[in-house]
PDB file of C-alpha atoms in Angstrom:
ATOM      1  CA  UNK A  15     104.135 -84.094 101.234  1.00  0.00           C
ATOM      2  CA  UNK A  16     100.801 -83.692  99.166  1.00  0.00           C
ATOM      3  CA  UNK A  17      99.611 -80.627  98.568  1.00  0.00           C
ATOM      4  CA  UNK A  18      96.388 -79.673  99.879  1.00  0.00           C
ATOM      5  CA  UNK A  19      93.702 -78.108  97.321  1.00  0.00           C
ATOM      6  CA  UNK A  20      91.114 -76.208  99.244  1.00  0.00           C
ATOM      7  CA  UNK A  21      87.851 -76.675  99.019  1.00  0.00           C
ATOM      8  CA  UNK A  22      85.033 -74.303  97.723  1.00  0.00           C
ATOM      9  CA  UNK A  23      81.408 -74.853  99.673  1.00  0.00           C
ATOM     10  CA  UNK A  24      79.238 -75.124  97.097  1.00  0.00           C
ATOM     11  CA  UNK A  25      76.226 -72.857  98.092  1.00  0.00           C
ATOM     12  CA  UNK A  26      72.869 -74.063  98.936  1.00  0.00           C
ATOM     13  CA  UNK A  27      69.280 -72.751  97.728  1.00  0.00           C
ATOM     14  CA  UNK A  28      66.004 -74.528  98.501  1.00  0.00           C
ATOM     15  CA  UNK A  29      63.882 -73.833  95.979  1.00  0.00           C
ATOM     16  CA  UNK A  30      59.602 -74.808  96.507  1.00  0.00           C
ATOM     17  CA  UNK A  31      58.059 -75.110  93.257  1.00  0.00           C
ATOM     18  CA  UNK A  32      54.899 -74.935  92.981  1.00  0.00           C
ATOM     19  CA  UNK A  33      52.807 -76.469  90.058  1.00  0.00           C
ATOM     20  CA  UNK A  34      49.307 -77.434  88.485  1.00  0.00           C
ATOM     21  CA  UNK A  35      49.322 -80.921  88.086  1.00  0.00           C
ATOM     22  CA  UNK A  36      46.478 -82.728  86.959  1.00  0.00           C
ATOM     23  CA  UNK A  37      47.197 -86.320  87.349  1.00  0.00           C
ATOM     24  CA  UNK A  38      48.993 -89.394  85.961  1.00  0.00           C
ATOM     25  CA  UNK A  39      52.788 -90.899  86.526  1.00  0.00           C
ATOM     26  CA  UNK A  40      54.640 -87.487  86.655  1.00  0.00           C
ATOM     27  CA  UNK A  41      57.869 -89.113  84.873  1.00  0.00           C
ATOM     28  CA  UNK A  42      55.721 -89.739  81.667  1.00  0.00           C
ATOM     29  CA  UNK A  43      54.869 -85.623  81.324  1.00  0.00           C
ATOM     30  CA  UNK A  44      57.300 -84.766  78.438  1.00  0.00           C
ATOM     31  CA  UNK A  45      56.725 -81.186  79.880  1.00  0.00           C
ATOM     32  CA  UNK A  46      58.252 -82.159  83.740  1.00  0.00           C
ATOM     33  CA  UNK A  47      61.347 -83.992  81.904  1.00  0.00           C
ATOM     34  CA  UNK A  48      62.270 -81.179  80.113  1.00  0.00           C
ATOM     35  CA  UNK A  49      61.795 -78.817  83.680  1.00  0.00           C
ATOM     36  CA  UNK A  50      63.276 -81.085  85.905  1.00  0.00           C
ATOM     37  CA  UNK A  51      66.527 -81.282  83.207  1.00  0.00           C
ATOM     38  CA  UNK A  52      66.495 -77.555  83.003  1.00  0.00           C
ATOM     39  CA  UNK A  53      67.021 -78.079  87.439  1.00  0.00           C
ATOM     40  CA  UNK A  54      69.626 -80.327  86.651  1.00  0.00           C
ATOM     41  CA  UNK A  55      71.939 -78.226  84.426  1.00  0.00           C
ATOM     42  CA  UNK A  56      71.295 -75.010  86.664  1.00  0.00           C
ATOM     43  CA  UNK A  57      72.860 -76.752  89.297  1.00  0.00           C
ATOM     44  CA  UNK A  58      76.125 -77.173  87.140  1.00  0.00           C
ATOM     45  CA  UNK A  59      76.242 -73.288  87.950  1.00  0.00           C
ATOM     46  CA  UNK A  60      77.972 -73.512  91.238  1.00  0.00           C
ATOM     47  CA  UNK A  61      74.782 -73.553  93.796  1.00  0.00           C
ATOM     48  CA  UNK A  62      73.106 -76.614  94.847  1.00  0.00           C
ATOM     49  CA  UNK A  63      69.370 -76.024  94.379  1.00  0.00           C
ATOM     50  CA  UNK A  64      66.747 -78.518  96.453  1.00  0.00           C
ATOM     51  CA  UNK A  65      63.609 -78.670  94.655  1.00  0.00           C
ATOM     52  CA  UNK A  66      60.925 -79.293  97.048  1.00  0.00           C
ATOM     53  CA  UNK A  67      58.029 -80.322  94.516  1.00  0.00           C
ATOM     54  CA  UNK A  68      54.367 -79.131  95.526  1.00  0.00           C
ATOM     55  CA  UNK A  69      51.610 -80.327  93.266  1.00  0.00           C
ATOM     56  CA  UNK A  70      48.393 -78.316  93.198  1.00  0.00           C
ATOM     57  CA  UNK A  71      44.948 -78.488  91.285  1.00  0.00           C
ATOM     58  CA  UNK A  72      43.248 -75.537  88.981  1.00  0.00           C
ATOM     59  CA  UNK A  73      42.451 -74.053  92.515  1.00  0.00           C
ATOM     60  CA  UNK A  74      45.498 -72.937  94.743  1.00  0.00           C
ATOM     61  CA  UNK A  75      45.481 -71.870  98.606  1.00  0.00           C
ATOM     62  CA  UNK A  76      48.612 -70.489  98.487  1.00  0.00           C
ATOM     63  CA  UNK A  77      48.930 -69.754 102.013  1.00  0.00           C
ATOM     64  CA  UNK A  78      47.784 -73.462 103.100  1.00  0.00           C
ATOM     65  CA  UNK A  79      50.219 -74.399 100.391  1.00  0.00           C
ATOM     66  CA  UNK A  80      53.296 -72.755 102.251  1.00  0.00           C
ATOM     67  CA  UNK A  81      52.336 -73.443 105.530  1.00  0.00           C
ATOM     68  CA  UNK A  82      52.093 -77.693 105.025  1.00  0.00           C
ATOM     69  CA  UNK A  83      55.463 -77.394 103.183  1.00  0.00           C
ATOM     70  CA  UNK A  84      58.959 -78.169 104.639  1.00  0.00           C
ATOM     71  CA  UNK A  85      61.533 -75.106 105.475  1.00  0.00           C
ATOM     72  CA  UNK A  86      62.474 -73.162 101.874  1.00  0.00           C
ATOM     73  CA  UNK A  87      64.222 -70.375 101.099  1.00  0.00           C
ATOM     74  CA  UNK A  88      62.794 -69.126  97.695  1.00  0.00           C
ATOM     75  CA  UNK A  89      59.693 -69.909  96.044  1.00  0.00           C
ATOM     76  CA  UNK A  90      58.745 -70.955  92.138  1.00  0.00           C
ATOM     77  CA  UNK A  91      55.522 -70.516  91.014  1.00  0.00           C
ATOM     78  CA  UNK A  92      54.630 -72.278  88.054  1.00  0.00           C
ATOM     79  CA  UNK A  93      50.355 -71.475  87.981  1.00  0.00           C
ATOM     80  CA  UNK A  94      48.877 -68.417  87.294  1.00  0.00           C
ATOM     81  CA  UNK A  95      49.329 -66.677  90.942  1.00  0.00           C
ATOM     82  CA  UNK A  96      46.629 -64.295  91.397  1.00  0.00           C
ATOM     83  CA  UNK A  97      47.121 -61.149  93.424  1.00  0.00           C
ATOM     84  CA  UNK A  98      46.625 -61.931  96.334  1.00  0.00           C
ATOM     85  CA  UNK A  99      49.112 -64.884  96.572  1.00  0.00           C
ATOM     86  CA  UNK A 100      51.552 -62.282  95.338  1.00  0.00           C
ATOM     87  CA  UNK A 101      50.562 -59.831  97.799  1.00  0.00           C
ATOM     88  CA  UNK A 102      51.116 -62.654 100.268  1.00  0.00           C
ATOM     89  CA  UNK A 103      54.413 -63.533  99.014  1.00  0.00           C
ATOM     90  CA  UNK A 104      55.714 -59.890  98.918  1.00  0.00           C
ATOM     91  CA  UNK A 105      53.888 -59.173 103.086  1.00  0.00           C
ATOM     92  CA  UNK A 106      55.971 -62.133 104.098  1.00  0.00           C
ATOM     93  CA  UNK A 107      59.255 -61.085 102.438  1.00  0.00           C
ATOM     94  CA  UNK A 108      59.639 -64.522 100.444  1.00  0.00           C
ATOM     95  CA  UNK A 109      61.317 -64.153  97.193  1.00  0.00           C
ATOM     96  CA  UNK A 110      59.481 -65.617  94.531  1.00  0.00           C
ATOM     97  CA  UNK A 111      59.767 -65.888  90.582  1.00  0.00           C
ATOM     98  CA  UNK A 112      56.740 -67.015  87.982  1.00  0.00           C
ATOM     99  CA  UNK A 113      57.774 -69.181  85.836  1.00  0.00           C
ATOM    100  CA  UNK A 114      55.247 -68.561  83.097  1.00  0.00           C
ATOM    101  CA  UNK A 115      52.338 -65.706  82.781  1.00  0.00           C
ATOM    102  CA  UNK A 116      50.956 -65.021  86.254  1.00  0.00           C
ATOM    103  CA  UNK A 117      47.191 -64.789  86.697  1.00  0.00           C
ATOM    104  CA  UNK A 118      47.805 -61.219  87.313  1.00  0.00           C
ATOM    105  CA  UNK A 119      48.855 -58.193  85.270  1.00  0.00           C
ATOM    106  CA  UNK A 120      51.289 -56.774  88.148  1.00  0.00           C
ATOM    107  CA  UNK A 121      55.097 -56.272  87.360  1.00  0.00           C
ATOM    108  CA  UNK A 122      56.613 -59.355  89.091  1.00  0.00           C
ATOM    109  CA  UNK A 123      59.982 -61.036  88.908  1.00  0.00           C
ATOM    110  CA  UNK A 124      59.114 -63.457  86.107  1.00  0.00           C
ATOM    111  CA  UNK A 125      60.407 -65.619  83.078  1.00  0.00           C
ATOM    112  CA  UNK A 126      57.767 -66.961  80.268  1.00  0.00           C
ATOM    113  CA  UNK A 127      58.171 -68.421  76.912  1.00  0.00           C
ATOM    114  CA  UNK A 128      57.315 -65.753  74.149  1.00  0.00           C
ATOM    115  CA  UNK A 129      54.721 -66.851  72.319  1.00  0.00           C
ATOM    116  CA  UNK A 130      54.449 -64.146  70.162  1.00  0.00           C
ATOM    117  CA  UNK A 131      57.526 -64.632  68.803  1.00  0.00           C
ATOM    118  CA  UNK A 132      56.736 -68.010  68.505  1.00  0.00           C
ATOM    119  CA  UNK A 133      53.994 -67.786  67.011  1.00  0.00           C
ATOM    120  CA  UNK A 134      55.104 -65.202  64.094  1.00  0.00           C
ATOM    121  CA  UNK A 135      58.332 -67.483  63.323  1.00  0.00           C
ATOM    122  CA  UNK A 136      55.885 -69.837  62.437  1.00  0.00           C
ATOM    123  CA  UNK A 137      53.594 -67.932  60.585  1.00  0.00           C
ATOM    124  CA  UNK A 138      56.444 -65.771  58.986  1.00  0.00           C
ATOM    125  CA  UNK A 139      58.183 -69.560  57.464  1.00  0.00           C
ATOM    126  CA  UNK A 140      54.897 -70.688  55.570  1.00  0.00           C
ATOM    127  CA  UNK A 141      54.215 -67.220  54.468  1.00  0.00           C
ATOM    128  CA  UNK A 142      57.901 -67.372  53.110  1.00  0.00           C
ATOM    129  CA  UNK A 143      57.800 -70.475  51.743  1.00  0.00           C
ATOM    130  CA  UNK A 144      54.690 -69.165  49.127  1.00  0.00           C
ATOM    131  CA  UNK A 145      51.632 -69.828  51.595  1.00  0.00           C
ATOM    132  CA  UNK A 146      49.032 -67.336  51.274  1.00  0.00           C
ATOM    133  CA  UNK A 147      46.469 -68.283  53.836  1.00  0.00           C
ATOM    134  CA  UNK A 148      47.540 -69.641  56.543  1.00  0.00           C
ATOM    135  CA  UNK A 149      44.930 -70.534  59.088  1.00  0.00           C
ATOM    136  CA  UNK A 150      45.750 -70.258  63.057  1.00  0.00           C
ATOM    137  CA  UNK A 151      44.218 -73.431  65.563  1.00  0.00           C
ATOM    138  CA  UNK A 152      45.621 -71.967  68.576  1.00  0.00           C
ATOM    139  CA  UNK A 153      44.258 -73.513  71.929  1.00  0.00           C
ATOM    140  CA  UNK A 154      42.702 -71.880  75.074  1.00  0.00           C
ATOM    141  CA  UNK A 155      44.631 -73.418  77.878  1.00  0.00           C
ATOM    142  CA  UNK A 156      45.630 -69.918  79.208  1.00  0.00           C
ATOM    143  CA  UNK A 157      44.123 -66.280  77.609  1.00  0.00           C
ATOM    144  CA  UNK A 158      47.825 -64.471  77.645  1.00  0.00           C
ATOM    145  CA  UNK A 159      49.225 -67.422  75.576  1.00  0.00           C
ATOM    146  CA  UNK A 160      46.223 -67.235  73.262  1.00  0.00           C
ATOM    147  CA  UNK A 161      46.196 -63.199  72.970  1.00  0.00           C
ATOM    148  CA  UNK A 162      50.120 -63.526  72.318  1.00  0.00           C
ATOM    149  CA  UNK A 163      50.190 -66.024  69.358  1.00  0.00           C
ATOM    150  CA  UNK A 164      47.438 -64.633  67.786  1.00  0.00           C
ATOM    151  CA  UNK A 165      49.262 -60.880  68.113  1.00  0.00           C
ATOM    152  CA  UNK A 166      52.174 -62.720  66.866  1.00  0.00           C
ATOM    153  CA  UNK A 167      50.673 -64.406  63.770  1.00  0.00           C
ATOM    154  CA  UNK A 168      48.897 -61.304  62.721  1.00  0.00           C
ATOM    155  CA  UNK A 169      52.261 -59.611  62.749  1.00  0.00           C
ATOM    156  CA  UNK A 170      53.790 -62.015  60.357  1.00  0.00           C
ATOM    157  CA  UNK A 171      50.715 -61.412  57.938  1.00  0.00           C
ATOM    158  CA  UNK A 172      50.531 -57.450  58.041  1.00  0.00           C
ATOM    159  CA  UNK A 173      54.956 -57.981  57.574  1.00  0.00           C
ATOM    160  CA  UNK A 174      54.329 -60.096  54.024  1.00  0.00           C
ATOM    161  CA  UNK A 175      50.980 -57.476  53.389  1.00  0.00           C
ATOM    162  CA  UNK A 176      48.436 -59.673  53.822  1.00  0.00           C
ATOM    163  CA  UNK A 177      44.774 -58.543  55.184  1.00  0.00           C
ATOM    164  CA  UNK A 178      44.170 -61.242  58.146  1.00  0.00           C
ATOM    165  CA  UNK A 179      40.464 -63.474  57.152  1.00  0.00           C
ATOM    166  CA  UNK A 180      39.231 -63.663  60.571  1.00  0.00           C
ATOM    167  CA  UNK A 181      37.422 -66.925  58.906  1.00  0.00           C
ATOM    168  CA  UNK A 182      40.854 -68.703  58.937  1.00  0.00           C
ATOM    169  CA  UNK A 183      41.412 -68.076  63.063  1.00  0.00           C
ATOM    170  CA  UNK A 184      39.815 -70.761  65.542  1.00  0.00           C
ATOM    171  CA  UNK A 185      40.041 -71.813  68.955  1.00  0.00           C
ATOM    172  CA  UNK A 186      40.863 -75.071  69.886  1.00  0.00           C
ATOM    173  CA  UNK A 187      40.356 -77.572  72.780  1.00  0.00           C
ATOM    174  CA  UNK A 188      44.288 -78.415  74.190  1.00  0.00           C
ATOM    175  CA  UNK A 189      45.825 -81.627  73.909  1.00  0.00           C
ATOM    176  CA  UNK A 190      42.559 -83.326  71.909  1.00  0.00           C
ATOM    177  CA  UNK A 191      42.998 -84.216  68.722  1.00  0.00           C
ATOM    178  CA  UNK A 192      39.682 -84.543  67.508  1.00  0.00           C
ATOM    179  CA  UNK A 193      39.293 -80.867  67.929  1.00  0.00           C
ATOM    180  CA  UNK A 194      41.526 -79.882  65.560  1.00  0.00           C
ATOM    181  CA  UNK A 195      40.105 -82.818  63.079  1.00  0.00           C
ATOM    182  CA  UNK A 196      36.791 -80.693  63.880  1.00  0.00           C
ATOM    183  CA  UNK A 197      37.995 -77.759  62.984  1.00  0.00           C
ATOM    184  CA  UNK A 198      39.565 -78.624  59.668  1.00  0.00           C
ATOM    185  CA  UNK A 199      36.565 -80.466  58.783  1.00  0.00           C
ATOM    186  CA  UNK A 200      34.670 -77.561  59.148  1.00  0.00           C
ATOM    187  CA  UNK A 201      37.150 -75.584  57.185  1.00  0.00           C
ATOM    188  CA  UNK A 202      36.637 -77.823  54.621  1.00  0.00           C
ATOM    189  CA  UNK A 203      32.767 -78.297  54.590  1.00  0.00           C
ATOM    190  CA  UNK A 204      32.521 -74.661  54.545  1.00  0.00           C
ATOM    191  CA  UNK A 205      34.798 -74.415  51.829  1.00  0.00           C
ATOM    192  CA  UNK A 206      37.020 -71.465  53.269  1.00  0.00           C
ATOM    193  CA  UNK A 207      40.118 -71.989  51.223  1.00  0.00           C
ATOM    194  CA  UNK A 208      43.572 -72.504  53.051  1.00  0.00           C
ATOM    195  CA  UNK A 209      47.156 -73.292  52.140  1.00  0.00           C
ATOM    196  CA  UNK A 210      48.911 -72.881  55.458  1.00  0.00           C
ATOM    197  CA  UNK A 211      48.374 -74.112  59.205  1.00  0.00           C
ATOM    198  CA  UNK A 212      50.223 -73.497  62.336  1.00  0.00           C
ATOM    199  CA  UNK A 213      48.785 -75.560  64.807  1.00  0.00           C
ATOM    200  CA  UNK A 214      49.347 -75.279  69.108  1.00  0.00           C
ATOM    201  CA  UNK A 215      50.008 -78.536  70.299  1.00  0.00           C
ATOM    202  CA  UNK A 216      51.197 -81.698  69.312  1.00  0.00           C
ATOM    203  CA  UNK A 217      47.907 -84.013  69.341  1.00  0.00           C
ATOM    204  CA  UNK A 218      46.808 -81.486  67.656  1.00  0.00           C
ATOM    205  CA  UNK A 219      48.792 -81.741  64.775  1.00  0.00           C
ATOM    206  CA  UNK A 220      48.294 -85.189  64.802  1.00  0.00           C
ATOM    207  CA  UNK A 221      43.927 -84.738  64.326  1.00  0.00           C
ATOM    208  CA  UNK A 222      44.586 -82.028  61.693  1.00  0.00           C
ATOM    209  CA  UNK A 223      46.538 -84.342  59.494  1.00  0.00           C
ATOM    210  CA  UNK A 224      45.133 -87.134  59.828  1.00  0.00           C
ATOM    211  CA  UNK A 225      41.909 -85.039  58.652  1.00  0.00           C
ATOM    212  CA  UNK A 226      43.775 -83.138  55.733  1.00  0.00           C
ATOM    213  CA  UNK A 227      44.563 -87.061  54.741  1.00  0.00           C
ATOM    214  CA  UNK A 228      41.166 -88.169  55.018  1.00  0.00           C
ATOM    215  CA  UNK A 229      40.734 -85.429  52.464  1.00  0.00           C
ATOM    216  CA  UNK A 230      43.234 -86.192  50.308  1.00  0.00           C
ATOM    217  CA  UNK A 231      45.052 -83.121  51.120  1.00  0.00           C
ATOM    218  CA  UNK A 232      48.702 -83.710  50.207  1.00  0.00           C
ATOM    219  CA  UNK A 233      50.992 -82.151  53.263  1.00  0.00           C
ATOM    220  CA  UNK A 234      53.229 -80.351  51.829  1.00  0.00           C
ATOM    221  CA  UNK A 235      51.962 -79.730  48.294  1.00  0.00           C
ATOM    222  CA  UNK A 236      48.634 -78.815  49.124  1.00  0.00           C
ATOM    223  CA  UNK A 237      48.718 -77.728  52.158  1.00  0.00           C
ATOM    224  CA  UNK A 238      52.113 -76.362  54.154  1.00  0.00           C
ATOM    225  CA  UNK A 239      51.967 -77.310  58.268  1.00  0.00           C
ATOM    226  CA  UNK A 240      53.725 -75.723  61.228  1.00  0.00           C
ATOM    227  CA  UNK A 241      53.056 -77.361  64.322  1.00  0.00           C
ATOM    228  CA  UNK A 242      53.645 -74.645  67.740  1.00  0.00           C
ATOM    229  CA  UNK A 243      54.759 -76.360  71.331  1.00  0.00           C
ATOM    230  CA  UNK A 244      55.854 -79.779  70.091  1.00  0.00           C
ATOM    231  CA  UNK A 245      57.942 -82.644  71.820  1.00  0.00           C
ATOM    232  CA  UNK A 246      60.598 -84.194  69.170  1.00  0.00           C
ATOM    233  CA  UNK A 247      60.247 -87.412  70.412  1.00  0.00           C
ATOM    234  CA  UNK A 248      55.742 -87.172  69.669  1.00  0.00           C
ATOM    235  CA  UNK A 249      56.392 -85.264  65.943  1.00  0.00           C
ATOM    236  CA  UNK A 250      59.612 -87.817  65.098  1.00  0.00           C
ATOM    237  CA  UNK A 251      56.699 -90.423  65.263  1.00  0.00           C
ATOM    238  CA  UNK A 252      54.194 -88.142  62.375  1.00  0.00           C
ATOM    239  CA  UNK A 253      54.494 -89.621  58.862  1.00  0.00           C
ATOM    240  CA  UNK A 254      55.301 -86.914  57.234  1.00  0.00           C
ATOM    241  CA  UNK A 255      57.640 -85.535  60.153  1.00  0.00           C
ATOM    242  CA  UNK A 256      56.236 -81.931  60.973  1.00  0.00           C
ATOM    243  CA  UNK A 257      57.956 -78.932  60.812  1.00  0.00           C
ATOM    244  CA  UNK A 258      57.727 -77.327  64.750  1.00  0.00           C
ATOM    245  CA  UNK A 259      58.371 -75.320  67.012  1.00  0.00           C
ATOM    246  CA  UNK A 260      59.707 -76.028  70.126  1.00  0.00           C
ATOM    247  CA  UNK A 261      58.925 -74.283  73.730  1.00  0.00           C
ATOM    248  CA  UNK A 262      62.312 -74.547  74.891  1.00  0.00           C
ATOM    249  CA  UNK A 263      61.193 -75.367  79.031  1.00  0.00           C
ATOM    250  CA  UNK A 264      64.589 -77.079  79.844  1.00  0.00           C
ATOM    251  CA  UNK A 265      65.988 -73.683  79.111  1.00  0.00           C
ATOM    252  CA  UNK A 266      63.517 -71.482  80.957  1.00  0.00           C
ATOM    253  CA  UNK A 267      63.355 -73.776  83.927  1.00  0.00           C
ATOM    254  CA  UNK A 268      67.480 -73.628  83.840  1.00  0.00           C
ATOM    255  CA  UNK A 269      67.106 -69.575  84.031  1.00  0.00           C
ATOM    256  CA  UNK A 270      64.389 -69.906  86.240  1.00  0.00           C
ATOM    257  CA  UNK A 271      66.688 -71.085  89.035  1.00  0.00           C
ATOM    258  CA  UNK A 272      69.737 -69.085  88.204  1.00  0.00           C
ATOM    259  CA  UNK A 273      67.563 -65.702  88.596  1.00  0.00           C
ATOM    260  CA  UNK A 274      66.276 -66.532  91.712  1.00  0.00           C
ATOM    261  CA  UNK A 275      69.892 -67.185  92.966  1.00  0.00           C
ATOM    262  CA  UNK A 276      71.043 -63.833  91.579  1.00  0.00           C
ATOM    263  CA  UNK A 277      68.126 -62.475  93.079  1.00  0.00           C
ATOM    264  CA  UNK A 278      69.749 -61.287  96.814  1.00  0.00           C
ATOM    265  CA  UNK A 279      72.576 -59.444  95.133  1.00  0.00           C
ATOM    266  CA  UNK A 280      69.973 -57.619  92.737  1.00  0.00           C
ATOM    267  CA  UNK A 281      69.431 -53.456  93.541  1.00  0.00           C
ATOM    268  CA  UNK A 282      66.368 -52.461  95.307  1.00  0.00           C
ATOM    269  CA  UNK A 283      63.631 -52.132  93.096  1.00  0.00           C
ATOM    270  CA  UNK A 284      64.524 -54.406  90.434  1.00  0.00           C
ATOM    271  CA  UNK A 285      61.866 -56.801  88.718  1.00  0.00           C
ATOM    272  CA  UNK A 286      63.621 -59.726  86.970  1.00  0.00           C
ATOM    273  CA  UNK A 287      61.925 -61.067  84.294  1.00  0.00           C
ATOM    274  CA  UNK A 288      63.253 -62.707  80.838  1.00  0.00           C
ATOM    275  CA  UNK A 289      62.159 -63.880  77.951  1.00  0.00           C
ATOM    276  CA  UNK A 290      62.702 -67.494  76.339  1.00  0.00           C
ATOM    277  CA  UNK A 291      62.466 -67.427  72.219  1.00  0.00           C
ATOM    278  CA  UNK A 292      60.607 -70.800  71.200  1.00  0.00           C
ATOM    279  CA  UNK A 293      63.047 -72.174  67.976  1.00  0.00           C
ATOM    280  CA  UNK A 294      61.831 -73.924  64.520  1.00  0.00           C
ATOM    281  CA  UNK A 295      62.872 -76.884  63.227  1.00  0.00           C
ATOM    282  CA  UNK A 296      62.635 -78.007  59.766  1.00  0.00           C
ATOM    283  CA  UNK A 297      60.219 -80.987  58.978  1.00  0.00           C
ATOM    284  CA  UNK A 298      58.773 -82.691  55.850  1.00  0.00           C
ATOM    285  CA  UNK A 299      55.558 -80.469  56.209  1.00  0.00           C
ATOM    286  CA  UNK A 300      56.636 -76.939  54.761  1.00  0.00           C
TER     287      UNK A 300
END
C-alpha cells in the first residue's frame, strides 16, 4: 500500500499592479525584468500571487483604472498616487501598498529604495578613496528621489568635513546622455575644479565619460566616477567598467508582494513600509 502524502493548498493572492509606462516592448525595460523576477521569487514563499498588469500614462484615473480591471484582491501602486486615489483606496476598503514614493506625504503602507543611503555610499567611497570634490549630476525624474540623494551626498561631505560648493551640484535631464556631456562641459568651460562624480543613471554615465575623454580626463587618475541606479549588463559594456550602484528592484518588488500578503494578519493601525538599501559594486572608475 502507498502511503498517501497530503497535500498543502497553496494560497492564492491577486495582486493589480499598477504602473507608469511610457511606451516601447515592455520585455526590453531592464527595470520590468528585474520587477517581474522580484514576482517570481516571492511566489517561492508559499502563496501564488496573479499579477494583473495595468499600464498607465503620467496622468492616472485611478478610479476608471479599477473599475475596467478584472476581479483583484490587493492593489500595487507603482506611480506617485496622489491623495485622493489613496483616499479612494482606503473609502473602498482595498488594501494597497506603494511601491516607491507616493505623490503624497501621508503615512501609507509603502516600500521605496533609499536613496539617501544610496546616494551617501557613493559619495562616502570617492571621498574615501582621496577625492576632494566630488560633484553630484543627480536627475529630476521625481522631487523625493532628488531631495533624498542630494540629503544623502551632503551627509557624506559634512562626515569627511568638507564645506559642500553648491557650484559642483546640478540637475540633470534622466536617461539622456547628452545632458550630462552638457553639464561636464560646462564644468569644464567654467573651470570649476572637480575630482569626483557620482552620476544618477546609466546613460548618464555614459555622456559624462565620454565628455571627461573628449577632455583628456583620465577616469580614474584624474577624475574618480560613481555611477547611482545602474543595470550590470549597460555598465559591463563602459570601457573603463564603472564603479555603481545598484537599485536593487528585484528585491523590493519580492518584498513588495510578501507585505501585502502579511498584510490581513497585521494589528489594526499598522502602516507597513520598508526600506531597500541600494549596494556598490567595485568598477575600474574609483
Amino acid at each position: 500500500m502507498t502511503a498517501q502524502v497530503p497535500t498543502v493548498e497553496r494560497r492564492k493572492l491577486r495582486v493589480l499592479f499598477i504602473t507608469v509606462y511610457r511606451g516601447g516592448p515592455i520585455e526590453e525595460d531592464p527595470f520590468y525584468g528585474q520587477v517581474f523576477l522580484g514576482f517570481h521569487r516571492a511566489s517561492q514563499s508559499g502563496t501564488d500571487f496573479e499579477i494583473i498588469s495595468r499600464y498607465v500614462g503620467d496622468e492616472v484615473n485611478l478610479e476608471q483604472v479599477l473599475e475596467e480591471s478584472p476581479a483583484f484582491d490587493v492593489c500595487l501602486l507603482n506611480y506617485p498616487a496622489s491623495d485622493r486615489d489613496i483616499e479612494h483606496l482606503e473609502r473602498h476598503g482595498i488594501r494597497f501598498l506603494c511601491m516607491g514614493h507616493p505623490g503624497c506625504y501621508r503615512t501609507v503602507p509603502k516600500i521605496d529604495i533609499d536613496n539617501f543611503y544610496g546616494a551617501f555610499i557613493g559619495a562616502e567611497h570617492l571621498i574615501s578613496r582621496g577625492y576632494r570634490r566630488v560633484a553630484l549630476l543627480h536627475h529630476n525624474y521625481a522631487e523625493a528621489l532628488q531631495q533624498q540623494a542630494i540629503s544623502g551626498y551632503r551627509h557624506a561631505c559634512s562626515r569627511h568635513g568638507l564645506e559642500v560648493d553648491e557650484r559642483l551640484i546640478h540637475r540633470i535631464a534622466p536617461y539622456d546622455s547628452s545632458s550630462s556631456e552638457d553639464c561636464i562641459g560646462a564644468l569644464i568651460a567654467d573651470r570649476i575644479e572637480f575630482d569626483g562624480l557620482l552620476v544618477m543613471g546609466d546613460w548618464a554615465t555614459y555622456g559624462a565619460m565620454n565628455m571627461l575623454k573628449r577632455h583628456h580626463v583620465q577616469i580614474p587618475r584624474d577624475v574618480g566616477l560613481v555611477s547611482y541606479d545602474a543595470y550590470p549588463w549597460i555598465v559591463n559594456g563602459f570601457k573603463p567598467r564603472p564603479t555603481h550602484i545598484i537599485l536593487p528592484f528585484a528585491k523590493m518588488a519580492e518584498k513588495a508582494l510578501l507585505m501585502l500578503a502579511a498584510q490581513e494578519k497585521a494589528s489594526d493601525g499598522v502602516v507597513m513600509q520598508a526600506l531597500i538599501k541600494p549596494e556598490l559594486y567595485l568598477g575600474q572608475t574609483s
